[in-house]
PDB file of C-alpha atoms in Angstrom:
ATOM      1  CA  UNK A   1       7.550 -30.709   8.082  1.00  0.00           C
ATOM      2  CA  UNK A   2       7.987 -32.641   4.814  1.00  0.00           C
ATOM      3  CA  UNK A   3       4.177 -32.025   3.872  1.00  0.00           C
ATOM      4  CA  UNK A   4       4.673 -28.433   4.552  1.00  0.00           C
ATOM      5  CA  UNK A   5       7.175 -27.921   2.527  1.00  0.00           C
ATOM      6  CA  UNK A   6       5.690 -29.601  -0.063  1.00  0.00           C
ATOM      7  CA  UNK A   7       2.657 -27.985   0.118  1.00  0.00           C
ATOM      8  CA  UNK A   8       4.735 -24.659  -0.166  1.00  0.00           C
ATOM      9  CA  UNK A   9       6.007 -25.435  -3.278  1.00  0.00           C
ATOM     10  CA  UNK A  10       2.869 -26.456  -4.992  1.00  0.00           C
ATOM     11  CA  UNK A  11       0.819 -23.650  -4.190  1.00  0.00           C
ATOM     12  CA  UNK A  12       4.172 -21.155  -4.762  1.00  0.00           C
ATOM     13  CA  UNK A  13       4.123 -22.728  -8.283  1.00  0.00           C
ATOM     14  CA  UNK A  14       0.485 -21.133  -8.597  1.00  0.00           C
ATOM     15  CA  UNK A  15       2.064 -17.459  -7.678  1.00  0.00           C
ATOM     16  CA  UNK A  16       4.864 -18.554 -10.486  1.00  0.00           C
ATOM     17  CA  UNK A  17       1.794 -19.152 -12.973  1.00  0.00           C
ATOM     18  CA  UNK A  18       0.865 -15.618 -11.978  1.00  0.00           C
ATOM     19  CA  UNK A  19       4.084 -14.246 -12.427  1.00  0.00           C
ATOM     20  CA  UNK A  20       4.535 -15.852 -15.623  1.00  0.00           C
ATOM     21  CA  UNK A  21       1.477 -14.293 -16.806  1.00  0.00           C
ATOM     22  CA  UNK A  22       2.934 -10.625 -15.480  1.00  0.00           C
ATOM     23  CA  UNK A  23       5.902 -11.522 -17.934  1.00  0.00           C
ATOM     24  CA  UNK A  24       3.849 -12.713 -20.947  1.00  0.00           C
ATOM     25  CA  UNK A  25       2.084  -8.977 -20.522  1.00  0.00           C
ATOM     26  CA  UNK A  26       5.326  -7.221 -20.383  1.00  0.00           C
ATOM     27  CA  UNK A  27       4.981  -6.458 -16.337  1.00  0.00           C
ATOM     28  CA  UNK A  28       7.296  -7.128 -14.060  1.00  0.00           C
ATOM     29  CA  UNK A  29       6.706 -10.385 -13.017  1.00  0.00           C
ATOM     30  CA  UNK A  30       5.510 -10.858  -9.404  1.00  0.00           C
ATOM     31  CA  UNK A  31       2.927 -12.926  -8.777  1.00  0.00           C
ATOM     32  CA  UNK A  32       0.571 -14.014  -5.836  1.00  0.00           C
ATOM     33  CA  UNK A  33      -1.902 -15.837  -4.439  1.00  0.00           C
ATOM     34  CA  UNK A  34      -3.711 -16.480  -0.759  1.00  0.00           C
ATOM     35  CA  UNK A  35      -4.412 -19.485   0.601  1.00  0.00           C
ATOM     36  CA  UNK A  36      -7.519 -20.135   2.946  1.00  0.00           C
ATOM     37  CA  UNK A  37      -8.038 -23.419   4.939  1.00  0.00           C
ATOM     38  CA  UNK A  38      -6.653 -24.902   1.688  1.00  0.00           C
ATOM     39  CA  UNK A  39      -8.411 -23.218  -0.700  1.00  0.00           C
ATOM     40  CA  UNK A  40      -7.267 -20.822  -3.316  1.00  0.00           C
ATOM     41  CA  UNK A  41      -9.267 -17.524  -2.852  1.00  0.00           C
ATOM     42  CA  UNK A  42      -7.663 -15.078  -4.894  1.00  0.00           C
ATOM     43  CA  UNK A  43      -4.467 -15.227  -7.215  1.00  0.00           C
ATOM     44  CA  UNK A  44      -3.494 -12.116  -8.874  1.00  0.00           C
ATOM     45  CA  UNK A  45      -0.432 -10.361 -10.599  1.00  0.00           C
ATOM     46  CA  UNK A  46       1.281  -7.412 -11.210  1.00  0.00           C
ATOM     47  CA  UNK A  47      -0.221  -5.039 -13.669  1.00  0.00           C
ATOM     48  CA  UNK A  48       1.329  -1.598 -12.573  1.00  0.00           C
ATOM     49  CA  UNK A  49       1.794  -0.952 -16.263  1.00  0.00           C
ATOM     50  CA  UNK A  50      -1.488  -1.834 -17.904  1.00  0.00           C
ATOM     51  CA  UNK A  51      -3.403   0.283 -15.027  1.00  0.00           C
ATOM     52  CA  UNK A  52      -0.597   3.136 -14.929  1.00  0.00           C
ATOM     53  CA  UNK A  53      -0.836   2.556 -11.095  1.00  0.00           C
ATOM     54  CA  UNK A  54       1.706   2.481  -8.586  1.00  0.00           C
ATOM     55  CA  UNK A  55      -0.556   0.350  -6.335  1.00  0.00           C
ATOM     56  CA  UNK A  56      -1.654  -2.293  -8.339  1.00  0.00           C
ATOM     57  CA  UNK A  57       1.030  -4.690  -7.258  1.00  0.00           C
ATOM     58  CA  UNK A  58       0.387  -8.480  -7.298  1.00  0.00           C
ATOM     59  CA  UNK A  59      -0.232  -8.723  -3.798  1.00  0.00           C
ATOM     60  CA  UNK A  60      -1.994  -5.550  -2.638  1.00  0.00           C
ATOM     61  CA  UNK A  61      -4.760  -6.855  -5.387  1.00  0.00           C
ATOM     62  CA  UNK A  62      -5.076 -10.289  -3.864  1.00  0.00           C
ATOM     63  CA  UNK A  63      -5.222  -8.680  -0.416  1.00  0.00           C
ATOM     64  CA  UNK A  64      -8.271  -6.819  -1.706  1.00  0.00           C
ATOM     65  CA  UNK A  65      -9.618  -9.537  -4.024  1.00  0.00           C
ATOM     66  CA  UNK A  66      -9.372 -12.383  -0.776  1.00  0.00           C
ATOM     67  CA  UNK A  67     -11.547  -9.818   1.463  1.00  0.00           C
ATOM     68  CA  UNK A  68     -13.934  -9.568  -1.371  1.00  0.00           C
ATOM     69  CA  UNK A  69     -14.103 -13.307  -0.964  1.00  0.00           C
ATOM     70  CA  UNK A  70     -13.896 -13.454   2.180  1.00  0.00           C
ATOM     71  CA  UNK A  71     -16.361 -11.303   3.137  1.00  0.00           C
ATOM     72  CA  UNK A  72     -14.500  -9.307   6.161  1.00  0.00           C
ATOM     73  CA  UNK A  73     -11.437  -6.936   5.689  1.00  0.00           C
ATOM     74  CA  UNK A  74      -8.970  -9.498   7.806  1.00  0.00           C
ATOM     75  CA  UNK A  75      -7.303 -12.263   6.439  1.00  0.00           C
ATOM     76  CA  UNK A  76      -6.336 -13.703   9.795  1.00  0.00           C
ATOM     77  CA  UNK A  77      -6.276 -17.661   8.541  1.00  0.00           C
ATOM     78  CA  UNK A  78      -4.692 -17.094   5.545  1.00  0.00           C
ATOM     79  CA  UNK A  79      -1.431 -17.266   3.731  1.00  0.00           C
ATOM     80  CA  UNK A  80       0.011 -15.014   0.840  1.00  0.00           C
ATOM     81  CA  UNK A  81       2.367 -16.578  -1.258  1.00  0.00           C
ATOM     82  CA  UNK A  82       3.965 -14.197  -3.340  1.00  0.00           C
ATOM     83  CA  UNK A  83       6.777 -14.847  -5.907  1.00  0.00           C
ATOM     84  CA  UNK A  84       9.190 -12.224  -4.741  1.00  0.00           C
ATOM     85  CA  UNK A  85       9.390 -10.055  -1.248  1.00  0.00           C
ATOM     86  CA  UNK A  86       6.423  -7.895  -0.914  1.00  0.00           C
ATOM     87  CA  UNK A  87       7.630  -4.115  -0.627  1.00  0.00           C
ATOM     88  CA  UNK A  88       7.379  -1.612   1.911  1.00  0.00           C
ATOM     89  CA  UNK A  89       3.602  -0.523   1.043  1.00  0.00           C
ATOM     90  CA  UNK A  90       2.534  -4.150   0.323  1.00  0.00           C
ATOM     91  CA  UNK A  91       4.191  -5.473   3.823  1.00  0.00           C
ATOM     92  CA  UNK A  92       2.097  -2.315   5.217  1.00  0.00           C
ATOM     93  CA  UNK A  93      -1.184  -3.649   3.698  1.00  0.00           C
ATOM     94  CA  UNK A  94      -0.832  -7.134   4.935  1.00  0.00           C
ATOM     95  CA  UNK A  95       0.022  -5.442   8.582  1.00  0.00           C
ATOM     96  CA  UNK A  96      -3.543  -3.831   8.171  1.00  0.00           C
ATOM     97  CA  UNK A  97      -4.700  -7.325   7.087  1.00  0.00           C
ATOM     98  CA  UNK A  98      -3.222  -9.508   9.975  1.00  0.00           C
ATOM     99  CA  UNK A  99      -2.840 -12.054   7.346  1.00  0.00           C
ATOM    100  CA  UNK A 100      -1.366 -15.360   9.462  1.00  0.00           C
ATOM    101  CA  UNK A 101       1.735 -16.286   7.134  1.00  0.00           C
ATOM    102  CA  UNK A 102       3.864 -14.905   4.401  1.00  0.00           C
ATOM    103  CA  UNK A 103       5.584 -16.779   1.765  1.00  0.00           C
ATOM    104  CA  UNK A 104       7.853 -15.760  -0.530  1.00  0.00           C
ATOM    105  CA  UNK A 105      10.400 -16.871  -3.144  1.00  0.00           C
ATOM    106  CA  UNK A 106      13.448 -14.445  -3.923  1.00  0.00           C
ATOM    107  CA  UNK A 107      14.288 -11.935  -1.779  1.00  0.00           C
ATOM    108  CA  UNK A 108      14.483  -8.271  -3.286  1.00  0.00           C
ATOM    109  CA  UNK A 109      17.288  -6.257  -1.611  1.00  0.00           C
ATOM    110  CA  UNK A 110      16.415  -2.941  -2.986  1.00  0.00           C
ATOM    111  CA  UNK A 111      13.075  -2.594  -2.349  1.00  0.00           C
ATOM    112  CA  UNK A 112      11.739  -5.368   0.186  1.00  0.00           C
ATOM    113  CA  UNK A 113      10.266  -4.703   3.227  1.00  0.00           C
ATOM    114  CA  UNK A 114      12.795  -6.641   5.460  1.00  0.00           C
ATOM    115  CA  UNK A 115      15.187  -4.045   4.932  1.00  0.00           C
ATOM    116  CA  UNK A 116      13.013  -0.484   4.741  1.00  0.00           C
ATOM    117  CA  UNK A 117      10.021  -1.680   7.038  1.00  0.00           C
ATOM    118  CA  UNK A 118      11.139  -4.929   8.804  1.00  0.00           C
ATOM    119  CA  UNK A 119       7.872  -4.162  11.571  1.00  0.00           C
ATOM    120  CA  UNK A 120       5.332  -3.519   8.861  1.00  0.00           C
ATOM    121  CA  UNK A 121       3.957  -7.323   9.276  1.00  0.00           C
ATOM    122  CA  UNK A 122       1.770  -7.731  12.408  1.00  0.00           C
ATOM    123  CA  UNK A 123       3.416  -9.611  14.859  1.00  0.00           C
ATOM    124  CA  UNK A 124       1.709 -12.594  15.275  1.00  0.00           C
ATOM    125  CA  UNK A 125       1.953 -13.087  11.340  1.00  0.00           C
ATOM    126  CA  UNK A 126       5.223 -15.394  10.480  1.00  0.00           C
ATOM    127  CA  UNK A 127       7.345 -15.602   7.536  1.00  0.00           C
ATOM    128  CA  UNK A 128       8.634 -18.355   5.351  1.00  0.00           C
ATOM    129  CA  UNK A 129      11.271 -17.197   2.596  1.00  0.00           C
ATOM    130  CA  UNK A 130      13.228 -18.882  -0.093  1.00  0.00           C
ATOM    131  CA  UNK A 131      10.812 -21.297  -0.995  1.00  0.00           C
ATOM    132  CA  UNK A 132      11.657 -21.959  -5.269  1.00  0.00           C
ATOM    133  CA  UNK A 133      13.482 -18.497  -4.696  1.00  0.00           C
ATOM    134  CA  UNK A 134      16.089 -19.736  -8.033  1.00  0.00           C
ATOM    135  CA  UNK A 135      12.756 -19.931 -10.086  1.00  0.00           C
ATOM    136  CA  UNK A 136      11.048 -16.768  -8.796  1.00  0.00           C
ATOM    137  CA  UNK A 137      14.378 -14.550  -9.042  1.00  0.00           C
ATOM    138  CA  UNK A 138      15.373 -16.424 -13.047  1.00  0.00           C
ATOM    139  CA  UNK A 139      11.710 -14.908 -13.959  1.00  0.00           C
ATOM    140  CA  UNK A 140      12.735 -11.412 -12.334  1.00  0.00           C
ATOM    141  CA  UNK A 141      16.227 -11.334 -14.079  1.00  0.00           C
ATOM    142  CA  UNK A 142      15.128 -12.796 -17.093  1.00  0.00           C
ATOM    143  CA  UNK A 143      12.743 -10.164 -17.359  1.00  0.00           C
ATOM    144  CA  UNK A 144      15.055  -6.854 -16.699  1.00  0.00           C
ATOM    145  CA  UNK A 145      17.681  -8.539 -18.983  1.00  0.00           C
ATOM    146  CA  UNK A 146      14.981  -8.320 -21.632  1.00  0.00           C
ATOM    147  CA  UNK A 147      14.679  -5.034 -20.630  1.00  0.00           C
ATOM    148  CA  UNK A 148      18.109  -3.982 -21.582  1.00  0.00           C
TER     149      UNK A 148
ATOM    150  CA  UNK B   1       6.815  31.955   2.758  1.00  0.00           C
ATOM    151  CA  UNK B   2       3.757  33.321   3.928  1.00  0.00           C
ATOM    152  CA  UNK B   3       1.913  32.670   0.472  1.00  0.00           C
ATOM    153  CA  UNK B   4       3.179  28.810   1.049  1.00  0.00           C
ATOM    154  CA  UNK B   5       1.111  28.547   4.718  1.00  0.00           C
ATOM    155  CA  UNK B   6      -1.600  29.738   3.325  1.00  0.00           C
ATOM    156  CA  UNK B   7      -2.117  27.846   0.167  1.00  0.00           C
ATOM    157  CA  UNK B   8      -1.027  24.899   2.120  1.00  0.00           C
ATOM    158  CA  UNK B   9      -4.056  25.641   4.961  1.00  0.00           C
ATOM    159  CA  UNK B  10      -6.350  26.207   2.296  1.00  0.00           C
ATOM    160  CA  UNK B  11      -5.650  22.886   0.440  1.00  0.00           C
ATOM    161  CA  UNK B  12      -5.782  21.190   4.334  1.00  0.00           C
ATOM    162  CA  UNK B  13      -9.345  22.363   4.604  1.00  0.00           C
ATOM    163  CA  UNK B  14     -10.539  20.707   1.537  1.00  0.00           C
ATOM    164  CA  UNK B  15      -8.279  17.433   3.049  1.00  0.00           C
ATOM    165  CA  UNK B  16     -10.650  17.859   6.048  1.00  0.00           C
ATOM    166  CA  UNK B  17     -13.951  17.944   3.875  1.00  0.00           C
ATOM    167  CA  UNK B  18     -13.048  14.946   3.271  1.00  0.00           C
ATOM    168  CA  UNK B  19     -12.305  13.804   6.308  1.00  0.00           C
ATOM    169  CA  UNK B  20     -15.180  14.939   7.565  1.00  0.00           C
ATOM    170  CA  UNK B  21     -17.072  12.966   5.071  1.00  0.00           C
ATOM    171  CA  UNK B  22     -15.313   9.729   6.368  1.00  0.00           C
ATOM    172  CA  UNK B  23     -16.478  10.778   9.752  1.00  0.00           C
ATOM    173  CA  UNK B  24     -20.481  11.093   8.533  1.00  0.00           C
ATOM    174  CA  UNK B  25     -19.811   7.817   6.805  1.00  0.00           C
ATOM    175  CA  UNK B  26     -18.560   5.760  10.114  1.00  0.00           C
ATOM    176  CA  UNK B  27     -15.018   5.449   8.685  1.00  0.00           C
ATOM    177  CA  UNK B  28     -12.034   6.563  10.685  1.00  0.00           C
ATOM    178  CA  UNK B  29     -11.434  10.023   9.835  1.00  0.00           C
ATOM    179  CA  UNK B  30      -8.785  10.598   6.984  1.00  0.00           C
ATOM    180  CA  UNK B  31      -9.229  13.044   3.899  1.00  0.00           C
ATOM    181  CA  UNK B  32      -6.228  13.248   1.230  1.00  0.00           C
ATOM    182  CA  UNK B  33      -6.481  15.404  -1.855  1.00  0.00           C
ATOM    183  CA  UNK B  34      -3.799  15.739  -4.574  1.00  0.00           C
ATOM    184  CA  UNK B  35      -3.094  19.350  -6.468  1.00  0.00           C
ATOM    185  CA  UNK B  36      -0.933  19.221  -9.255  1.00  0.00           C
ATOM    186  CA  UNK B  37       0.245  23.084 -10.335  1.00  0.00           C
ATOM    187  CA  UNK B  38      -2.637  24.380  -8.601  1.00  0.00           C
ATOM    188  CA  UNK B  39      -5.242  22.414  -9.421  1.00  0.00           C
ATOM    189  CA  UNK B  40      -6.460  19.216  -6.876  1.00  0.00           C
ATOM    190  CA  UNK B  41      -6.437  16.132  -9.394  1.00  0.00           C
ATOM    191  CA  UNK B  42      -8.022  13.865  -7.113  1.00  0.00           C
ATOM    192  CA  UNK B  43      -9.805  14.155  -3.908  1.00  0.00           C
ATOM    193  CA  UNK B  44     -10.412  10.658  -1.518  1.00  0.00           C
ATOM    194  CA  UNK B  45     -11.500   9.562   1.929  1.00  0.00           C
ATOM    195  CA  UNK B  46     -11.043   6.373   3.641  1.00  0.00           C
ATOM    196  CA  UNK B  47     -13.641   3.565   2.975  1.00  0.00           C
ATOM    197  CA  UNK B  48     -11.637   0.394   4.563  1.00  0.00           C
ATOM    198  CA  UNK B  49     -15.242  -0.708   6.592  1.00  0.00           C
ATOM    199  CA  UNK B  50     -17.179   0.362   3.552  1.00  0.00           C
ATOM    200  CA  UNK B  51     -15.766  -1.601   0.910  1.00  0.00           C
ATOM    201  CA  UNK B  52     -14.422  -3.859   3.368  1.00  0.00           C
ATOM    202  CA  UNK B  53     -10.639  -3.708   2.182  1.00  0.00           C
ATOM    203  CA  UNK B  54      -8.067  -2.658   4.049  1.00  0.00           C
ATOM    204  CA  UNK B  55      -6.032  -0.449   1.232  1.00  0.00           C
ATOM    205  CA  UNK B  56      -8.621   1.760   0.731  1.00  0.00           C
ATOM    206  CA  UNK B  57      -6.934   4.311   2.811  1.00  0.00           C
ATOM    207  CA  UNK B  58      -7.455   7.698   1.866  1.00  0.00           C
ATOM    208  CA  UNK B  59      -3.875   8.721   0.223  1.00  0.00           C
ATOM    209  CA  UNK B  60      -4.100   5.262  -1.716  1.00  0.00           C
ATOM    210  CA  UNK B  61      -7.253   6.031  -3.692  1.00  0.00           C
ATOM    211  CA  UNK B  62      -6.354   9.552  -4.179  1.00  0.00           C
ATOM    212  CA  UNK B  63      -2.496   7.837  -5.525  1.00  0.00           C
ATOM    213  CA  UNK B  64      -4.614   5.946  -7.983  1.00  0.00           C
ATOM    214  CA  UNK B  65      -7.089   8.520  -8.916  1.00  0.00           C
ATOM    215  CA  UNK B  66      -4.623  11.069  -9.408  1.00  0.00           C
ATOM    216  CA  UNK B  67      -2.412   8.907 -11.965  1.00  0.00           C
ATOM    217  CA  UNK B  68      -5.721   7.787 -13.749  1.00  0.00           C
ATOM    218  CA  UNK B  69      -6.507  11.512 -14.159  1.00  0.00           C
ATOM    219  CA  UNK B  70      -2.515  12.442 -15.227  1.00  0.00           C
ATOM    220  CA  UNK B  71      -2.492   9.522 -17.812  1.00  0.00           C
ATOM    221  CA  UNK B  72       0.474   8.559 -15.942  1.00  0.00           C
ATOM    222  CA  UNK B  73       1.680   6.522 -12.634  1.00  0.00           C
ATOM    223  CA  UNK B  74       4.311   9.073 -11.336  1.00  0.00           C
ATOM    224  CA  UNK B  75       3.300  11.648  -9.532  1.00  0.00           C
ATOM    225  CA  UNK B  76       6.072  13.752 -10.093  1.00  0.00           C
ATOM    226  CA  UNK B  77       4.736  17.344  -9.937  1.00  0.00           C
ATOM    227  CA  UNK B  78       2.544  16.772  -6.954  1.00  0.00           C
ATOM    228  CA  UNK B  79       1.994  17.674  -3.951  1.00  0.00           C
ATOM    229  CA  UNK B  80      -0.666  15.342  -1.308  1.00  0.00           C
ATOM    230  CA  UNK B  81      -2.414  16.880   1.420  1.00  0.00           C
ATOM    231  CA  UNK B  82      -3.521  14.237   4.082  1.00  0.00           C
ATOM    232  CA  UNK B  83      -4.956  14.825   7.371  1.00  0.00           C
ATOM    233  CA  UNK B  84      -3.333  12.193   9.673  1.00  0.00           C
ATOM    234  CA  UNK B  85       0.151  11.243   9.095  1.00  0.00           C
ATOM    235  CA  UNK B  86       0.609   8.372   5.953  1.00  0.00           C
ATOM    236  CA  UNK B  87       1.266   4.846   7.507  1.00  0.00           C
ATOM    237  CA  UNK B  88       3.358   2.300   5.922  1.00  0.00           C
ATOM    238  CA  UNK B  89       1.615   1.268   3.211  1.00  0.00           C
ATOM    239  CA  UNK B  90       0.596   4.661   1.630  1.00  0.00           C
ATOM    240  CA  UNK B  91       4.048   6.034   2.404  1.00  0.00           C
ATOM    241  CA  UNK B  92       5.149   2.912   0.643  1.00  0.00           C
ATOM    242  CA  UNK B  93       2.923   3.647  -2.582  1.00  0.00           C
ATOM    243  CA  UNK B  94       3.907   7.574  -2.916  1.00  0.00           C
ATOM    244  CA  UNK B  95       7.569   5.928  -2.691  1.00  0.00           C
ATOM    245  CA  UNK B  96       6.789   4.178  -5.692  1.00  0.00           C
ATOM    246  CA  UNK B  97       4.227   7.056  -7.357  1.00  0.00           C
ATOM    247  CA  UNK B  98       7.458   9.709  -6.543  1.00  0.00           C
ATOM    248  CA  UNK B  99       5.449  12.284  -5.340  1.00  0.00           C
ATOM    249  CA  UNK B 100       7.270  15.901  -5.028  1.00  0.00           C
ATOM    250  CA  UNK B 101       5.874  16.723  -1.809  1.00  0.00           C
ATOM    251  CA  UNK B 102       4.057  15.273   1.164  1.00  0.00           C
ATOM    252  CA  UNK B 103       2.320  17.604   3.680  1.00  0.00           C
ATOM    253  CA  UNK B 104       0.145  16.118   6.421  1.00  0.00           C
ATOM    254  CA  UNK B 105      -2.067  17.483   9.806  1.00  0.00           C
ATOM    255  CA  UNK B 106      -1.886  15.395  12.513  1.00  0.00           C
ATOM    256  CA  UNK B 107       0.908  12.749  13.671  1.00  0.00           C
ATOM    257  CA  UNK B 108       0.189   9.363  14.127  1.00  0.00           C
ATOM    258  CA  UNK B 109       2.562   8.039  16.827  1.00  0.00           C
ATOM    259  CA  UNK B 110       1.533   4.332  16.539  1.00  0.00           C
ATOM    260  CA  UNK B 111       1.119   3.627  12.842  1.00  0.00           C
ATOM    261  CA  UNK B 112       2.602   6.284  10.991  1.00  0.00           C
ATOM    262  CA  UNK B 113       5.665   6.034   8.676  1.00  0.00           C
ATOM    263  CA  UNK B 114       7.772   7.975  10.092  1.00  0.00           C
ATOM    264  CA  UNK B 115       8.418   5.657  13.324  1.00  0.00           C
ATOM    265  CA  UNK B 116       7.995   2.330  10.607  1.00  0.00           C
ATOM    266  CA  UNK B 117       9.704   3.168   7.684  1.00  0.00           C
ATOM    267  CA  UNK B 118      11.398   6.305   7.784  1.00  0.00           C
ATOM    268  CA  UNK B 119      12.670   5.527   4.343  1.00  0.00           C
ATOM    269  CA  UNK B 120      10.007   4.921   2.510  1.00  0.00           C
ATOM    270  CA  UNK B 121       9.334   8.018   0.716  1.00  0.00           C
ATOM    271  CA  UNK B 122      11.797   9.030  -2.377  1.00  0.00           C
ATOM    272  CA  UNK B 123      14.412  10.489  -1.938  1.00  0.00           C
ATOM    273  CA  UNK B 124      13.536  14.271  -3.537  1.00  0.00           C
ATOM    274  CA  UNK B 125      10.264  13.772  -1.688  1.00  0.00           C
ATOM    275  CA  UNK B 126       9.650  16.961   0.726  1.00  0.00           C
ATOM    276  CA  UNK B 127       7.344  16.855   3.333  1.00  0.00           C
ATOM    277  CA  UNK B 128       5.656  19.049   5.734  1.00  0.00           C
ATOM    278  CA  UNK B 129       3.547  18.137   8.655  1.00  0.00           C
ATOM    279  CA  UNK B 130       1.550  20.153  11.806  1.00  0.00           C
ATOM    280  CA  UNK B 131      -0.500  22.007   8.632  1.00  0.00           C
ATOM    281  CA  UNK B 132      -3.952  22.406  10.656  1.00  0.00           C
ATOM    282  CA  UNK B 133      -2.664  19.702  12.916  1.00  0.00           C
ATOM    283  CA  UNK B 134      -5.204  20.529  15.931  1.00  0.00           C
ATOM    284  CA  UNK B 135      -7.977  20.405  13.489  1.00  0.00           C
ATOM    285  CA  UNK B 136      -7.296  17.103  12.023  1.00  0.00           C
ATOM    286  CA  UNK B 137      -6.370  15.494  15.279  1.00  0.00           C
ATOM    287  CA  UNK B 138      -9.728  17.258  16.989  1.00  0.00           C
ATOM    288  CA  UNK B 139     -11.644  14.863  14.247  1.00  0.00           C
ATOM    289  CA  UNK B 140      -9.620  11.664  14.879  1.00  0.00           C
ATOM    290  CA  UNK B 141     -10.451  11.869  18.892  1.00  0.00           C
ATOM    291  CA  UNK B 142     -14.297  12.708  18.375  1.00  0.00           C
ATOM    292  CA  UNK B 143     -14.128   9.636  16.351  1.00  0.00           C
ATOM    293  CA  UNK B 144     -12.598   7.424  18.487  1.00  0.00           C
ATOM    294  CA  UNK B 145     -14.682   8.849  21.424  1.00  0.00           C
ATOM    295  CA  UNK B 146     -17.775   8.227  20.326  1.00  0.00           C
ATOM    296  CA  UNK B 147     -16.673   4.072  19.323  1.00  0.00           C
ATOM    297  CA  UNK B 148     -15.741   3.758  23.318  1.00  0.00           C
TER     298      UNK B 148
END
């Protein structure tokens, strides 16, 4: 239980990288990446801004980047770990996907899936939250404070 | 009122082109066309098994189409025509595009938004559905008749 929680944290410090790289282009800063028998196969973040589009969240481009890799549309041994709570259209794409397991740092009460679409996930995928959620949300605040 | 059904019917047929041309391609059956002050911006079909990714549902390529056309990510003065009912996902990403109107054909009882996230649209979002319902449901069931 140790090693998983270890493991967690090392590859959620990859989505931070991600996220940090949002906030060094002025997006907000989500990051993700998916995790295949151990192996990274796609990291991406947010870039809403820089592609004036709505769907270009971090995770909805790893979802499509990891098929790519994958070669098949379902990313049924997989894990996403994404910096903050995917939202309501993300959580709908990784239903599609039947990804396995769902990580995620802070949780986002305004917009997050748990709260507007808490069946969006298939069912057999599980969830793991929290996991460096004080470093995830500090990037988030950090960045709307900025903002102000 | 009268003027409204038939502009909306009209725009529904040119959703079902498309549909129609997901059917010829082997891809469930779902056209979605965008018209901003009478004029369709962006026209898509779904192409999940085709580009093997499952967010390339009809209403989401059309979403980023549309914006790429406006210069802009909100789709503020815009209405989407969709033949089946948007599921979570899409409803989730014309949440975040705010889209002025939604109007769709056929219901889709087991994946459709309104059963999984009733919420997910924005709030000033208006929506109309049963526009050329029998039509676009007619497609879906050929579809799915001729895979048993």
């Amino acid at each position: 239980m140790e090693d998983i929680k270890k493991k967690d944290e090392a590859y959620m410090r990859r989505a931070l990288m991600e996220a940090q790289a949002a906030f060094d282009e002025d997006e907000i800063p989500v990051g993700a990446i998916i995790v295949c028998k151990d192996r990274i196969i796609s990291r991406a973040h947010n870039l809403t801004e820089m592609l004036t589009d709505v769907t270009a969240h971090a995770e909805m481009q790893a979802i499509t980047s990891g098929a790519n890799m994958l070669g098949g549309k379902y990313l049924k041994d997989c894990t996403l770990y994404v910096t903050v709570e995917p939202c309501v259209m993300c959580a709908g794409a990784l239903g599609w996907a039947q990804i396995s397991r769902v990580v995620y740092g802070a949780s986002d009460e305004k917009r997050g899936y748990t709260k507007y679409a808490p069946d969006a996930l298939h069912p057999k995928t599980t969830v793991t939250s929290g996991v460096l959620e004080d470093e995830c949300r500090a990037l988030m605040q950090d960045f709307f404070q900025r903002k102000r």
